[in-house]
């Protein structure tokens, strides 16, 4: 089925994915197969569901300008958990992204279920209740899945559930909790943060991958929680992406320089989009040669 595109996790650094996609569009390249994790999952899932790249980029700019309009803080509920008489349900994360995810869904023109996706796509997540990796797949099943038995394939789910699950960084964003199904779904980066293996499973014979995790730059003058979170995620991303690389399928990885961006990076949104674009433009000849004029 030709080539496919794998998009990594990385929080707000995922804005660089949009710049890479803008460059690919300028080259006349439109990925027929997609797989994404976390921020990359949001981009892959919404594009597969019919969101326009320009609309998605504009929405990201609006969110970055006013993040608290889209993410509800759960700090008060977290604090109340120290009191055993508190009757409210416990908070499961610092921020609730429900409004943000609903806004993403509103951009999608092709329906609200994964079966409505217009190109084969996979978003990764993890079910903490079963301690098992989850692959949201559309528009149909994938056979056989990578690491058969360690992944549970979910076909035909609601788009909003898949988008929320793939981005739900444990402790930071509230997970998807479904008591009837026994689900507690969190960020796919826990299992597969650069899902090149899933692009190959969709039938790709070449994989173009975009890894937005920041490269190491040593210890800064001040170490805060944001630096710890960012570099923990970066370590997991680089380690797992190496373990997940498929055998026998060529992979070309683009790595936009995001090391200068502090966590969470909302203020640098426009620059991140631009650095993604420039990274792809600078490597245009290599990309086109790798894809063989696809």
mmCIF file of C-alpha atoms in Angstrom:
data_model
loop_
_atom_site.group_PDB
_atom_site.id
_atom_site.type_symbol
_atom_site.label_atom_id
_atom_site.label_comp_id
_atom_site.label_asym_id
_atom_site.label_seq_id
_atom_site.Cartn_x
_atom_site.Cartn_y
_atom_site.Cartn_z
ATOM 1 C CA UNK A 1 0.000 0.000 0.000
ATOM 2 C CA UNK A 2 2.970 2.333 -0.319
ATOM 3 C CA UNK A 3 4.251 4.556 2.452
ATOM 4 C CA UNK A 4 2.884 5.726 5.763
ATOM 5 C CA UNK A 5 3.519 8.412 8.371
ATOM 6 C CA UNK A 6 4.220 7.820 12.082
ATOM 7 C CA UNK A 7 3.837 10.776 14.462
ATOM 8 C CA UNK A 8 5.373 10.709 17.937
ATOM 9 C CA UNK A 9 4.159 11.935 21.266
ATOM 10 C CA UNK A 10 5.581 15.060 22.830
ATOM 11 C CA UNK A 11 2.848 17.267 24.308
ATOM 12 C CA UNK A 12 2.814 20.778 22.892
ATOM 13 C CA UNK A 13 5.967 19.901 20.944
ATOM 14 C CA UNK A 14 3.567 18.047 18.647
ATOM 15 C CA UNK A 15 2.858 21.391 16.972
ATOM 16 C CA UNK A 16 5.958 20.613 14.915
ATOM 17 C CA UNK A 17 3.982 17.759 13.315
ATOM 18 C CA UNK A 18 1.700 20.352 11.734
ATOM 19 C CA UNK A 19 4.661 22.122 10.163
ATOM 20 C CA UNK A 20 6.003 18.869 8.735
ATOM 21 C CA UNK A 21 2.582 18.079 7.264
ATOM 22 C CA UNK A 22 2.362 21.547 5.737
ATOM 23 C CA UNK A 23 5.684 20.931 4.019
ATOM 24 C CA UNK A 24 4.635 17.469 2.800
ATOM 25 C CA UNK A 25 1.488 19.007 1.322
ATOM 26 C CA UNK A 26 3.635 21.562 -0.487
ATOM 27 C CA UNK A 27 5.693 18.667 -1.881
ATOM 28 C CA UNK A 28 2.508 16.999 -3.148
ATOM 29 C CA UNK A 29 2.790 14.191 -0.582
ATOM 30 C CA UNK A 30 -0.290 12.984 1.304
ATOM 31 C CA UNK A 31 0.267 9.964 3.589
ATOM 32 C CA UNK A 32 -2.149 7.126 2.736
ATOM 33 C CA UNK A 33 -1.489 5.442 6.104
ATOM 34 C CA UNK A 34 -1.204 7.079 9.531
ATOM 35 C CA UNK A 35 -0.299 6.101 13.066
ATOM 36 C CA UNK A 36 0.159 8.434 15.999
ATOM 37 C CA UNK A 37 0.706 8.541 19.723
ATOM 38 C CA UNK A 38 -0.358 11.283 22.137
ATOM 39 C CA UNK A 39 0.113 14.623 20.334
ATOM 40 C CA UNK A 40 0.866 12.701 17.168
ATOM 41 C CA UNK A 41 -2.284 10.664 17.727
ATOM 42 C CA UNK A 42 -4.374 13.826 17.913
ATOM 43 C CA UNK A 43 -2.991 14.981 14.574
ATOM 44 C CA UNK A 44 -3.312 11.575 12.886
ATOM 45 C CA UNK A 45 -6.810 10.908 14.224
ATOM 46 C CA UNK A 46 -8.281 14.259 13.282
ATOM 47 C CA UNK A 47 -6.746 14.247 9.804
ATOM 48 C CA UNK A 48 -8.115 10.757 9.180
ATOM 49 C CA UNK A 49 -11.522 11.999 10.331
ATOM 50 C CA UNK A 50 -11.534 14.824 7.811
ATOM 51 C CA UNK A 51 -10.112 17.810 9.675
ATOM 52 C CA UNK A 52 -8.366 20.307 7.410
ATOM 53 C CA UNK A 53 -4.705 20.934 8.153
ATOM 54 C CA UNK A 54 -5.193 24.704 8.143
ATOM 55 C CA UNK A 55 -8.192 24.444 10.494
ATOM 56 C CA UNK A 56 -6.246 22.154 12.808
ATOM 57 C CA UNK A 57 -3.301 24.562 12.868
ATOM 58 C CA UNK A 58 -5.591 27.508 13.607
ATOM 59 C CA UNK A 59 -7.264 25.573 16.420
ATOM 60 C CA UNK A 60 -3.873 24.800 17.936
ATOM 61 C CA UNK A 61 -3.029 28.511 17.878
ATOM 62 C CA UNK A 62 -6.289 29.360 19.661
ATOM 63 C CA UNK A 63 -5.658 26.722 22.335
ATOM 64 C CA UNK A 64 -2.082 27.891 22.848
ATOM 65 C CA UNK A 65 -3.234 31.483 23.299
ATOM 66 C CA UNK A 66 -5.837 30.588 25.963
ATOM 67 C CA UNK A 67 -5.138 27.070 27.272
ATOM 68 C CA UNK A 68 -7.341 27.397 30.358
ATOM 69 C CA UNK A 69 -10.354 27.871 28.069
ATOM 70 C CA UNK A 70 -9.815 24.286 26.877
ATOM 71 C CA UNK A 71 -8.273 22.467 29.865
ATOM 72 C CA UNK A 72 -10.100 22.510 33.199
ATOM 73 C CA UNK A 73 -7.783 22.453 36.230
ATOM 74 C CA UNK A 74 -8.519 19.705 38.748
ATOM 75 C CA UNK A 75 -6.185 21.048 41.453
ATOM 76 C CA UNK A 76 -8.970 21.677 43.992
ATOM 77 C CA UNK A 77 -10.285 18.117 43.675
ATOM 78 C CA UNK A 78 -6.759 16.747 44.055
ATOM 79 C CA UNK A 79 -6.294 18.756 47.245
ATOM 80 C CA UNK A 80 -9.636 17.582 48.670
ATOM 81 C CA UNK A 81 -8.566 13.951 48.398
ATOM 82 C CA UNK A 82 -6.519 14.316 51.592
ATOM 83 C CA UNK A 83 -9.809 14.625 53.503
ATOM 84 C CA UNK A 84 -11.477 11.218 53.941
ATOM 85 C CA UNK A 85 -14.938 12.818 54.285
ATOM 86 C CA UNK A 86 -14.810 14.338 50.803
ATOM 87 C CA UNK A 87 -17.779 12.774 48.908
ATOM 88 C CA UNK A 88 -16.712 13.947 45.450
ATOM 89 C CA UNK A 89 -15.173 11.501 42.978
ATOM 90 C CA UNK A 90 -11.378 11.640 43.135
ATOM 91 C CA UNK A 91 -9.425 13.590 40.565
ATOM 92 C CA UNK A 92 -7.309 11.432 38.259
ATOM 93 C CA UNK A 93 -5.176 14.177 36.728
ATOM 94 C CA UNK A 94 -4.191 17.833 36.989
ATOM 95 C CA UNK A 95 -6.173 18.889 33.908
ATOM 96 C CA UNK A 96 -9.384 17.684 32.266
ATOM 97 C CA UNK A 97 -9.021 17.938 28.454
ATOM 98 C CA UNK A 98 -12.699 17.247 27.620
ATOM 99 C CA UNK A 99 -13.365 20.709 26.125
ATOM 100 C CA UNK A 100 -10.152 20.549 24.096
ATOM 101 C CA UNK A 101 -11.036 17.129 22.667
ATOM 102 C CA UNK A 102 -14.585 18.230 21.869
ATOM 103 C CA UNK A 103 -13.153 21.153 19.913
ATOM 104 C CA UNK A 104 -10.928 18.808 17.926
ATOM 105 C CA UNK A 105 -13.889 16.571 17.148
ATOM 106 C CA UNK A 106 -15.863 19.551 15.830
ATOM 107 C CA UNK A 107 -13.207 20.060 13.131
ATOM 108 C CA UNK A 108 -13.740 16.562 11.712
ATOM 109 C CA UNK A 109 -15.981 16.266 8.670
ATOM 110 C CA UNK A 110 -16.227 12.496 8.247
ATOM 111 C CA UNK A 111 -18.204 11.372 11.272
ATOM 112 C CA UNK A 112 -17.601 10.649 14.900
ATOM 113 C CA UNK A 113 -16.495 7.016 14.843
ATOM 114 C CA UNK A 114 -13.265 5.364 13.813
ATOM 115 C CA UNK A 115 -15.137 3.408 11.139
ATOM 116 C CA UNK A 116 -15.663 6.777 9.423
ATOM 117 C CA UNK A 117 -11.936 7.405 8.961
ATOM 118 C CA UNK A 118 -11.006 7.903 5.303
ATOM 119 C CA UNK A 119 -7.580 6.269 5.502
ATOM 120 C CA UNK A 120 -6.201 3.391 7.604
ATOM 121 C CA UNK A 121 -5.073 4.869 10.909
ATOM 122 C CA UNK A 122 -3.979 3.703 14.359
ATOM 123 C CA UNK A 123 -3.880 5.662 17.635
ATOM 124 C CA UNK A 124 -2.154 4.092 20.621
ATOM 125 C CA UNK A 125 -3.191 4.120 24.277
ATOM 126 C CA UNK A 126 -2.758 1.983 27.405
ATOM 127 C CA UNK A 127 -5.428 0.451 29.625
ATOM 128 C CA UNK A 128 -4.153 0.657 33.211
ATOM 129 C CA UNK A 129 -6.930 -1.618 34.465
ATOM 130 C CA UNK A 130 -5.610 -4.513 32.357
ATOM 131 C CA UNK A 131 -2.061 -3.166 32.073
ATOM 132 C CA UNK A 132 -2.362 -3.736 28.356
ATOM 133 C CA UNK A 133 -1.574 -1.644 25.308
ATOM 134 C CA UNK A 134 -4.532 -0.514 23.196
ATOM 135 C CA UNK A 135 -4.621 0.247 19.481
ATOM 136 C CA UNK A 136 -7.587 2.264 18.233
ATOM 137 C CA UNK A 137 -7.898 1.168 14.617
ATOM 138 C CA UNK A 138 -9.992 2.447 11.745
ATOM 139 C CA UNK A 139 -11.743 2.140 9.463
ATOM 140 C CA UNK A 140 -11.264 -1.637 9.790
ATOM 141 C CA UNK A 141 -9.175 -4.198 11.681
ATOM 142 C CA UNK A 142 -5.471 -4.878 11.231
ATOM 143 C CA UNK A 143 -4.232 -8.446 10.890
ATOM 144 C CA UNK A 144 -1.935 -9.482 12.359
ATOM 145 C CA UNK A 145 -1.171 -6.732 14.882
ATOM 146 C CA UNK A 146 2.386 -6.043 16.090
ATOM 147 C CA UNK A 147 3.338 -8.074 19.159
ATOM 148 C CA UNK A 148 0.159 -10.119 18.933
ATOM 149 C CA UNK A 149 -1.304 -10.789 22.363
ATOM 150 C CA UNK A 150 0.234 -7.729 23.992
ATOM 151 C CA UNK A 151 -2.107 -5.314 22.177
ATOM 152 C CA UNK A 152 -5.882 -5.152 22.237
ATOM 153 C CA UNK A 153 -7.378 -3.803 19.029
ATOM 154 C CA UNK A 154 -10.402 -1.516 19.350
ATOM 155 C CA UNK A 155 -12.336 -1.019 16.115
ATOM 156 C CA UNK A 156 -15.382 1.215 15.769
ATOM 157 C CA UNK A 157 -14.900 3.277 18.925
ATOM 158 C CA UNK A 158 -15.997 6.879 19.307
ATOM 159 C CA UNK A 159 -13.451 9.328 17.899
ATOM 160 C CA UNK A 160 -13.610 11.435 21.063
ATOM 161 C CA UNK A 161 -12.651 8.454 23.241
ATOM 162 C CA UNK A 162 -9.659 7.586 21.051
ATOM 163 C CA UNK A 163 -8.405 11.178 20.944
ATOM 164 C CA UNK A 164 -8.740 11.652 24.696
ATOM 165 C CA UNK A 165 -7.105 8.309 25.481
ATOM 166 C CA UNK A 166 -4.044 8.753 23.285
ATOM 167 C CA UNK A 167 -3.173 12.125 24.857
ATOM 168 C CA UNK A 168 -3.949 11.367 28.525
ATOM 169 C CA UNK A 169 -0.457 11.688 30.023
ATOM 170 C CA UNK A 170 -0.684 9.894 33.385
ATOM 171 C CA UNK A 171 -1.053 12.290 36.290
ATOM 172 C CA UNK A 172 -1.199 15.341 34.034
ATOM 173 C CA UNK A 173 -4.424 14.804 32.052
ATOM 174 C CA UNK A 174 -7.430 12.886 33.349
ATOM 175 C CA UNK A 175 -7.679 9.411 31.783
ATOM 176 C CA UNK A 176 -10.665 7.918 29.986
ATOM 177 C CA UNK A 177 -12.540 6.001 32.691
ATOM 178 C CA UNK A 178 -15.369 3.721 31.562
ATOM 179 C CA UNK A 179 -16.758 1.648 34.440
ATOM 180 C CA UNK A 180 -18.957 -0.521 32.202
ATOM 181 C CA UNK A 181 -16.027 -1.545 30.010
ATOM 182 C CA UNK A 182 -13.559 -1.597 32.875
ATOM 183 C CA UNK A 183 -11.314 0.922 31.116
ATOM 184 C CA UNK A 184 -8.799 3.374 32.505
ATOM 185 C CA UNK A 185 -7.069 4.597 29.361
ATOM 186 C CA UNK A 186 -3.949 6.756 29.345
ATOM 187 C CA UNK A 187 -1.375 8.136 26.914
ATOM 188 C CA UNK A 188 -0.156 5.693 24.283
ATOM 189 C CA UNK A 189 3.401 6.876 24.852
ATOM 190 C CA UNK A 190 3.531 4.519 27.820
ATOM 191 C CA UNK A 191 3.626 1.635 25.290
ATOM 192 C CA UNK A 192 4.569 2.878 21.831
ATOM 193 C CA UNK A 193 5.547 6.495 21.522
ATOM 194 C CA UNK A 194 6.732 6.491 17.887
ATOM 195 C CA UNK A 195 4.410 3.931 16.273
ATOM 196 C CA UNK A 196 6.415 2.981 13.198
ATOM 197 C CA UNK A 197 5.473 -0.651 13.854
ATOM 198 C CA UNK A 198 1.796 0.180 13.483
ATOM 199 C CA UNK A 199 2.352 1.964 10.179
ATOM 200 C CA UNK A 200 4.079 -1.172 8.939
ATOM 201 C CA UNK A 201 1.185 -3.279 10.252
ATOM 202 C CA UNK A 202 -1.201 -1.189 8.158
ATOM 203 C CA UNK A 203 0.695 -2.360 5.084
ATOM 204 C CA UNK A 204 3.336 0.317 4.518
ATOM 205 C CA UNK A 205 6.540 -0.682 2.767
ATOM 206 C CA UNK A 206 8.276 2.552 3.867
ATOM 207 C CA UNK A 207 7.708 4.637 6.982
ATOM 208 C CA UNK A 208 8.359 8.346 7.340
ATOM 209 C CA UNK A 209 8.460 9.106 11.072
ATOM 210 C CA UNK A 210 8.459 12.430 12.918
ATOM 211 C CA UNK A 211 9.998 12.399 16.404
ATOM 212 C CA UNK A 212 9.427 15.705 18.209
ATOM 213 C CA UNK A 213 10.997 14.758 21.554
ATOM 214 C CA UNK A 214 13.688 17.179 22.610
ATOM 215 C CA UNK A 215 17.303 16.057 22.369
ATOM 216 C CA UNK A 216 19.269 16.106 25.667
ATOM 217 C CA UNK A 217 21.041 19.374 26.508
ATOM 218 C CA UNK A 218 22.341 18.678 30.002
ATOM 219 C CA UNK A 219 21.160 20.113 33.311
ATOM 220 C CA UNK A 220 19.709 23.663 33.243
ATOM 221 C CA UNK A 221 20.486 26.291 35.914
ATOM 222 C CA UNK A 222 17.068 25.680 37.491
ATOM 223 C CA UNK A 223 15.384 22.279 37.611
ATOM 224 C CA UNK A 224 11.602 22.399 38.076
ATOM 225 C CA UNK A 225 8.769 19.927 37.692
ATOM 226 C CA UNK A 226 8.245 20.964 34.073
ATOM 227 C CA UNK A 227 11.852 20.047 33.198
ATOM 228 C CA UNK A 228 11.514 16.701 34.995
ATOM 229 C CA UNK A 229 8.266 15.851 33.166
ATOM 230 C CA UNK A 230 9.589 16.897 29.768
ATOM 231 C CA UNK A 231 12.824 14.952 30.028
ATOM 232 C CA UNK A 232 11.157 11.865 31.477
ATOM 233 C CA UNK A 233 8.837 11.757 28.475
ATOM 234 C CA UNK A 234 11.746 12.351 26.100
ATOM 235 C CA UNK A 235 13.688 9.441 27.583
ATOM 236 C CA UNK A 236 10.725 7.093 27.274
ATOM 237 C CA UNK A 237 10.088 8.254 23.720
ATOM 238 C CA UNK A 238 13.634 7.661 22.490
ATOM 239 C CA UNK A 239 13.969 4.327 24.287
ATOM 240 C CA UNK A 240 10.669 2.832 23.135
ATOM 241 C CA UNK A 241 10.965 4.135 19.578
ATOM 242 C CA UNK A 242 14.171 2.158 19.169
ATOM 243 C CA UNK A 243 12.600 -1.007 20.555
ATOM 244 C CA UNK A 244 9.501 -0.741 18.363
ATOM 245 C CA UNK A 245 11.185 -0.295 14.989
ATOM 246 C CA UNK A 246 9.843 -2.949 12.583
ATOM 247 C CA UNK A 247 12.196 -5.404 10.946
ATOM 248 C CA UNK A 248 12.528 -5.298 7.169
ATOM 249 C CA UNK A 249 10.684 -1.987 6.663
ATOM 250 C CA UNK A 250 12.814 1.100 5.893
ATOM 251 C CA UNK A 251 12.239 4.032 8.261
ATOM 252 C CA UNK A 252 13.293 7.655 7.737
ATOM 253 C CA UNK A 253 13.064 9.745 10.918
ATOM 254 C CA UNK A 254 12.736 13.537 10.994
ATOM 255 C CA UNK A 255 13.667 15.159 14.307
ATOM 256 C CA UNK A 256 12.711 18.845 14.571
ATOM 257 C CA UNK A 257 14.909 20.693 17.064
ATOM 258 C CA UNK A 258 12.614 21.210 20.045
ATOM 259 C CA UNK A 259 15.252 21.251 22.798
ATOM 260 C CA UNK A 260 14.843 25.002 23.292
ATOM 261 C CA UNK A 261 11.138 24.717 24.198
ATOM 262 C CA UNK A 262 10.167 24.650 27.906
ATOM 263 C CA UNK A 263 7.320 22.444 29.128
ATOM 264 C CA UNK A 264 4.426 22.769 28.299
ATOM 265 C CA UNK A 265 5.419 24.979 25.343
ATOM 266 C CA UNK A 266 2.140 26.762 24.555
ATOM 267 C CA UNK A 267 3.875 30.117 24.125
ATOM 268 C CA UNK A 268 6.181 28.662 21.459
ATOM 269 C CA UNK A 269 3.370 27.187 19.318
ATOM 270 C CA UNK A 270 3.985 29.237 16.162
ATOM 271 C CA UNK A 271 7.748 28.660 16.333
ATOM 272 C CA UNK A 272 7.206 24.910 16.748
ATOM 273 C CA UNK A 273 5.015 24.753 13.652
ATOM 274 C CA UNK A 274 7.660 26.679 11.738
ATOM 275 C CA UNK A 275 10.576 24.502 12.900
ATOM 276 C CA UNK A 276 8.659 21.417 11.801
ATOM 277 C CA UNK A 277 8.115 22.989 8.400
ATOM 278 C CA UNK A 278 11.777 23.990 8.031
ATOM 279 C CA UNK A 279 12.987 20.556 9.112
ATOM 280 C CA UNK A 280 11.018 18.911 6.309
ATOM 281 C CA UNK A 281 11.998 21.542 3.731
ATOM 282 C CA UNK A 282 15.690 21.130 4.559
ATOM 283 C CA UNK A 283 15.381 17.386 4.004
ATOM 284 C CA UNK A 284 13.058 17.527 1.000
ATOM 285 C CA UNK A 285 15.421 15.787 -1.406
ATOM 286 C CA UNK A 286 16.030 12.975 1.086
ATOM 287 C CA UNK A 287 12.298 12.581 1.775
ATOM 288 C CA UNK A 288 11.381 12.460 -1.908
ATOM 289 C CA UNK A 289 14.161 10.009 -2.660
ATOM 290 C CA UNK A 290 13.124 7.792 0.243
ATOM 291 C CA UNK A 291 9.478 7.787 -0.825
ATOM 292 C CA UNK A 292 10.418 7.188 -4.440
ATOM 293 C CA UNK A 293 8.181 9.878 -5.885
ATOM 294 C CA UNK A 294 5.106 8.590 -4.032
#
